[in-house]
XYZ file of C-alpha atoms in Angstrom:
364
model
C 113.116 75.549 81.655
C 112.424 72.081 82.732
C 109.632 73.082 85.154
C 106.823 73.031 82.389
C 107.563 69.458 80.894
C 105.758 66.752 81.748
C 108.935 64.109 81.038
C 111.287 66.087 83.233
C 110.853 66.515 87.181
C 108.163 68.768 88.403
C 108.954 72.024 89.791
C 111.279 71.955 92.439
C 110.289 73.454 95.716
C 112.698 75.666 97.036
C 113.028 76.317 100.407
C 114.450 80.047 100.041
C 116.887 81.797 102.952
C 115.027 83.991 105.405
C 111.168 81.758 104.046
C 111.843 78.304 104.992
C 115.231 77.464 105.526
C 116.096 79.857 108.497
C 112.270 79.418 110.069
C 112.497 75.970 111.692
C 110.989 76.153 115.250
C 113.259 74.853 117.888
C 110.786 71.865 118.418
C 112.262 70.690 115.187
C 115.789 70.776 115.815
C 117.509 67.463 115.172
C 116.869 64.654 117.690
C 117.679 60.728 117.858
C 117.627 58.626 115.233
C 115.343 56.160 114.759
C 116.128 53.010 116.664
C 117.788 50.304 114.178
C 114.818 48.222 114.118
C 113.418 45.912 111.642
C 112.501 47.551 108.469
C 108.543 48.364 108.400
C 106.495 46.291 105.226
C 105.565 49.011 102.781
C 102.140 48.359 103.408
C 99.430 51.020 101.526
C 102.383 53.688 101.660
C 103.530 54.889 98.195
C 106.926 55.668 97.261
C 107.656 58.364 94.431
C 110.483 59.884 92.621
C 111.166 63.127 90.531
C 112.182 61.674 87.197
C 114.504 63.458 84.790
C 117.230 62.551 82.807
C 120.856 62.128 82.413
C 122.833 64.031 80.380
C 123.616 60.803 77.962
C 120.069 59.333 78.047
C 116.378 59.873 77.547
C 113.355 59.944 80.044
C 111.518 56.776 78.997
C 114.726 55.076 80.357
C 114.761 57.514 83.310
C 111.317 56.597 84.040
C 111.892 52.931 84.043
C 114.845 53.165 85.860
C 112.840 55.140 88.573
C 109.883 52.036 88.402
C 112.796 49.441 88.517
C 114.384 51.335 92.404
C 110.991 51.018 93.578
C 109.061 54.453 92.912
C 105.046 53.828 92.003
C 104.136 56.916 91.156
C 105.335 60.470 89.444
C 104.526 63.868 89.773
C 103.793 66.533 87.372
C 103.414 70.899 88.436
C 102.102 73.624 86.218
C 101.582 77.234 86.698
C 97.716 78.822 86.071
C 99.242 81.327 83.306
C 101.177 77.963 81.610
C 97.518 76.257 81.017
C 95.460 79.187 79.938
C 97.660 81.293 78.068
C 94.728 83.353 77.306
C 91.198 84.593 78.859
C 89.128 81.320 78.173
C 91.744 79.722 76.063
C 93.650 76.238 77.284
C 95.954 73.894 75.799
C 99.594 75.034 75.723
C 101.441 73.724 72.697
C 103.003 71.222 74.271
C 100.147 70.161 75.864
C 101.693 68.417 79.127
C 98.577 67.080 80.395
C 97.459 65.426 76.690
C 101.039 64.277 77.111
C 100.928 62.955 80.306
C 97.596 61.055 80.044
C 98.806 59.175 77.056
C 102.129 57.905 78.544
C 101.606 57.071 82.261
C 98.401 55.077 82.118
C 99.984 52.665 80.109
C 102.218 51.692 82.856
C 99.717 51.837 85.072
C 101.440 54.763 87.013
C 99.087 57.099 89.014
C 100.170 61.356 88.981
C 100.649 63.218 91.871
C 99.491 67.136 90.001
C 100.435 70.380 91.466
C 98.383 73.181 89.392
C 99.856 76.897 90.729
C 98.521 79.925 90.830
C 100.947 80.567 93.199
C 104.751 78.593 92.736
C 107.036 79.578 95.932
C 107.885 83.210 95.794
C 106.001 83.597 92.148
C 102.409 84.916 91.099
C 100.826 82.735 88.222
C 97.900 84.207 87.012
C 96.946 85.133 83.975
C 97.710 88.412 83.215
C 94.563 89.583 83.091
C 93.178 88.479 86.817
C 97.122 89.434 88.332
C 95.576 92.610 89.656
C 92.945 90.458 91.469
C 92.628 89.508 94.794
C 92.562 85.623 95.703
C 88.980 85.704 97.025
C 87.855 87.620 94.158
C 84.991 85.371 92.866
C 86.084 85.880 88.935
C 89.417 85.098 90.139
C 87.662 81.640 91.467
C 85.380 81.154 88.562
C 88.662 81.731 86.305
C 90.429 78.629 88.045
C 87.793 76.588 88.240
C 86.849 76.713 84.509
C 91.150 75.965 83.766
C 90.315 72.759 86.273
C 87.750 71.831 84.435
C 89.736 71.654 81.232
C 93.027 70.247 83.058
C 90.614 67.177 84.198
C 89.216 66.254 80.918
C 92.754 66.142 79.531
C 93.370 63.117 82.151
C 90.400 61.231 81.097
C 92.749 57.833 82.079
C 94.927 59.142 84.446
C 94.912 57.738 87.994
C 95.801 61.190 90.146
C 96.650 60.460 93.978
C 96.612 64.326 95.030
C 95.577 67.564 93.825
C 97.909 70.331 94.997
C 96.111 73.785 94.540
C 99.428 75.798 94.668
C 103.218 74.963 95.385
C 104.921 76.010 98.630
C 102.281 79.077 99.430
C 103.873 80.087 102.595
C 106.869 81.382 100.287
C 104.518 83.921 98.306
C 101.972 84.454 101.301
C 104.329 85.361 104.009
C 102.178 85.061 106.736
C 100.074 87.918 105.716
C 96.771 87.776 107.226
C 94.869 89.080 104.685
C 96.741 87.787 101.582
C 95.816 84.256 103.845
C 92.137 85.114 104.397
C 91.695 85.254 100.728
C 93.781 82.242 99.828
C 91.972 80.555 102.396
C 88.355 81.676 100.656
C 89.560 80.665 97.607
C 91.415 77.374 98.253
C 87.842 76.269 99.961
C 86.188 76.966 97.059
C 88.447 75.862 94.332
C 89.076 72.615 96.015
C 85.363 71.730 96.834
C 85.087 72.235 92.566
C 88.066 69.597 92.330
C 86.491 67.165 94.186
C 83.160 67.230 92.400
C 84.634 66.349 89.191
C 86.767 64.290 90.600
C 84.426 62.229 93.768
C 87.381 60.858 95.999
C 90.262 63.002 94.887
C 92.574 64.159 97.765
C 92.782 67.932 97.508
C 95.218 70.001 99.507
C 97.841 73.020 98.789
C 101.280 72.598 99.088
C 103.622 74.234 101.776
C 107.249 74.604 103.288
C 108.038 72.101 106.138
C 109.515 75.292 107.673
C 106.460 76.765 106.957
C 103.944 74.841 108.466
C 106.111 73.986 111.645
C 107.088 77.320 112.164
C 106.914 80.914 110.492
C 103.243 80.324 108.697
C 101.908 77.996 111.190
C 98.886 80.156 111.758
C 98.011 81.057 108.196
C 98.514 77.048 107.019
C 96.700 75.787 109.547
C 93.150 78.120 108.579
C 93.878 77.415 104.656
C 94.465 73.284 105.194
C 90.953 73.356 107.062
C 89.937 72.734 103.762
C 92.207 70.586 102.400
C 91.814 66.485 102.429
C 96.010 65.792 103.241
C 98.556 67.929 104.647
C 101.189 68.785 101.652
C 104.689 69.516 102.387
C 108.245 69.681 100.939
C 111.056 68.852 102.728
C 114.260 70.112 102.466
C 116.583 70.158 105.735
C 118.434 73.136 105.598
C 119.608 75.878 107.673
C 118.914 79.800 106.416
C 122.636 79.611 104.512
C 121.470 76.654 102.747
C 123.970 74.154 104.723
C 122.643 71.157 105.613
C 121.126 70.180 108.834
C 121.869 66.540 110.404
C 120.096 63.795 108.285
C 118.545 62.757 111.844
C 116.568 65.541 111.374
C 114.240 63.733 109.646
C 113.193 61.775 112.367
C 111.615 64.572 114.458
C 110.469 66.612 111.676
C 108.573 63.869 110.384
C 106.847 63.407 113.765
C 106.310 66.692 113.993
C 104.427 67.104 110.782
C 102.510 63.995 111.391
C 101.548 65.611 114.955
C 100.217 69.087 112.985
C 98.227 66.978 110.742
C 95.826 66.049 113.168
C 95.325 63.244 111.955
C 95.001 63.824 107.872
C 97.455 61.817 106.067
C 100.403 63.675 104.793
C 102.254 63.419 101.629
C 105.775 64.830 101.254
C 105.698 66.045 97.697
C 109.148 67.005 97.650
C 112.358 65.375 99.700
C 115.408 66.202 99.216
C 119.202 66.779 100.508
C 121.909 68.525 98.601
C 125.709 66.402 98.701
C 127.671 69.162 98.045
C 130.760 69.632 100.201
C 130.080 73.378 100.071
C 127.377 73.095 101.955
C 128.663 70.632 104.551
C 127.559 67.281 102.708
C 128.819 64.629 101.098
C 127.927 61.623 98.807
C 127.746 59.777 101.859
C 125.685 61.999 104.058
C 123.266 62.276 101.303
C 122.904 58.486 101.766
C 122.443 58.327 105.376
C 119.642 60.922 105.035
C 117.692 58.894 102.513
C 118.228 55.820 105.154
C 117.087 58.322 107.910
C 113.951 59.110 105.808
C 112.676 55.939 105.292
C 113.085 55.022 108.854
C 111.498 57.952 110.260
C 108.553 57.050 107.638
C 108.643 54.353 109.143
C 107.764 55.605 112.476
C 105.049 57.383 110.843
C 103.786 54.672 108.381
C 100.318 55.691 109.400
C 99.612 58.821 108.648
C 102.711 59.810 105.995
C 101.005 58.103 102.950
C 103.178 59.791 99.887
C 107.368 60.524 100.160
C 108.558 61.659 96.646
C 112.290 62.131 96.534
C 113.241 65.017 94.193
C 115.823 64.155 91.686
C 116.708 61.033 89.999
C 119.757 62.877 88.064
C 121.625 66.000 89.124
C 120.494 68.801 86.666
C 122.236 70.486 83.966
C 124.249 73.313 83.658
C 121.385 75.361 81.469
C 118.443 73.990 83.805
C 120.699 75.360 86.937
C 120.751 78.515 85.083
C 117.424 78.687 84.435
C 115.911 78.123 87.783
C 118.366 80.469 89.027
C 117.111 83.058 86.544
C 113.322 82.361 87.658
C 113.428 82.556 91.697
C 115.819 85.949 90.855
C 118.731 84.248 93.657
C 122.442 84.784 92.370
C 124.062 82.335 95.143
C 127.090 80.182 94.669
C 125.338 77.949 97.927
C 121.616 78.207 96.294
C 123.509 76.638 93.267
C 124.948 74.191 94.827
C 121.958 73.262 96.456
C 120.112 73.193 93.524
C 123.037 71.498 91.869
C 123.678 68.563 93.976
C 119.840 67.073 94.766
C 120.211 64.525 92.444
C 120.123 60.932 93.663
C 122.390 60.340 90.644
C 124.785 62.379 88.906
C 124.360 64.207 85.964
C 126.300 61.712 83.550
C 124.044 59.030 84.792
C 126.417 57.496 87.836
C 124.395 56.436 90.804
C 125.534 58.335 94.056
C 125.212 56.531 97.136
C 121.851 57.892 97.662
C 120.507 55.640 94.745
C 121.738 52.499 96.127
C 120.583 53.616 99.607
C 117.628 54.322 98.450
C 116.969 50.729 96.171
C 118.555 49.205 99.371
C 115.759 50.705 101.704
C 112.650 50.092 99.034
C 113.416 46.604 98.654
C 114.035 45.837 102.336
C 110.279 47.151 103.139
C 108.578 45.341 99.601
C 109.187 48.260 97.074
């Protein structure tokens, strides 16, 4: 499964039925568009892509077809129980991170790293700490010795954000407990990060959905402690149809408005074309246009968008995601399915040329 390889996309964050997609407050329902103003310089803003593949090619040329559209930076995610696949013992064979530090610095490309103990609606412990609660303090000492490790396998690596978990609010629920110990040990795991690494943005990722609506309250006492607001975005309604690519504009503001003034980074960004779900090609397009626009309006204090993916997946990686979040959904396939900015075979959809059409109008 591609979620575990450092030259494939990171983990995709899903925005499940009934978590994310259905839990959008009526604050964020879709309003104007931006007005068609003159596009914003990039300035200090960064500009990222999911890179994977095409059915026909490899990811070096991926990769530099990602640098070429504009993106400056690439992400990487890995589950706790992926690093130390035993008490103590690190290194996975592959070892992603050796990996990773060995190929990006040379193209001077900084990582954006997600490390998980908790991936959407999935537990990633070890197996020996899974019967642990989060503010256990072995539990903490555990994840703090696999940081350790993780950091001095990135002895070159530029990273631009820690993410101490991907899309929490999935797993957590809202559960005030399960949130007072994430909370305990997000403060402490992330005060570790930040004293081996002195300047490191630290944060925990989350559901748009999430922290605008259904886990407001338990995001808002865990990112206390966090350095940047993390988010994915994925416009959807509960059925997995798409909402209007307007959307963006107020969600955007809204999330900029919650951040109280942290900057946020939108990890994940993405909009299904599949006429199933009431998209197309060319809505697709329009939202990536709507995106960068509504960044626009929020150049300062959205510092990161990452679109998630370059290339449609495959059949088998379909399958296997699938397989992993337990959904058996025609529309959660096509979802899934259709995020690509290109196709599968390595066609660009007319979300790539929006989106190489929008960079270079702004300096990217």
């Amino acid at each position: 499964m591609p979620r575990e390889r450092v030259l494939a996309p990171c983990l995709l964050g899903l925005t499940l039925a009934g978590i994310a997609c259905g839990s959008w407050p009526a604050a964020a329902s879709p309003g104007p568009t931006a007005d068609l103003q003159a596009p914003l310089p990039r300035g200090d803003r960064l500009l990222s892509i999911d890179v994977n593949q095409a059915s026909d090619g490899d990811y070096d040329s991926a990769f530099q077809l990602a640098l070429q559209a504009g993106a400056q930076a690439v992400s990487l995610s890995l589950p706790w129980d992926a690093l130390e696949t035993a008490p103590g013992q690190y290194g996975p064979d592959p070892d992603y991170l050796t990996i990773a530090n060995a190929y990006y610095p040379a193209s001077d490309t900084p990582l954006v790293l997600t490390l998980a103990p908790i991936d959407t609606n999935q537990l990633r412990l070890p197996a020996d700490l899974s019967h642990l609660a989060f503010d256990d303090p072995r539990l903490i000492d555990r994840f703090n010795r696999m940081l350790a490790d993780s950091f001095s396998r990135l002895p070159e690596t530029q990273l631009i954000v820690l993410a101490i978990g991907n899309e929490i609010d999935a797993y957590l629920g809202g559960d005030p407990g399960m949130c007072a110990a994430y909370e305990e040990f997000f403060a402490a795991t992330s005060s570790y990060a930040r004293s081996l690494r002195p300047g490191l943005q630290v944060g925990t990722k989350a559901t748009s959905g999430g922290l605008l609506g259904s886990s407001r309250r338990c995001l808002e006492a865990i990112n206390r402690h966090s350095d940047a607001i993390l988010a994915t975005y994925y416009p959807l309604k509960g059925d997995f149809s798409v909402r209007p690519p307007s959307s963006a504009y107020q969600d955007f503001a809204a999330l900029a408005s919650l951040a109280s003034g942290k900057p946020v980074y939108l990890l994940e960004v993405g909009y299904p074309s599949s006429r199933i779900l009431g998209s197309s090609d060319a809505l697709q397009a329009e939202f990536v246009r709507e995106v960068f626009r509504a960044w626009d309006a929020q150049a300062g204090q959205i510092r990161l968008v990452n679109f998630t993916w370059l290339h449609d997946i495959s059949d088998e990686a379909l399958a296997g995601f699938l397989d992993y979040y337990g959904l058996d959904s025609r529309r959660f396939a096509e979802f899934l399915g259709s995020l690509g900015l290109r196709s599968h075979d390595g066609r660009p959809k007319l979300a790539f040329l929006a989106l190489e059409q929008e960079g270079a109008a702004r300096g990217w």
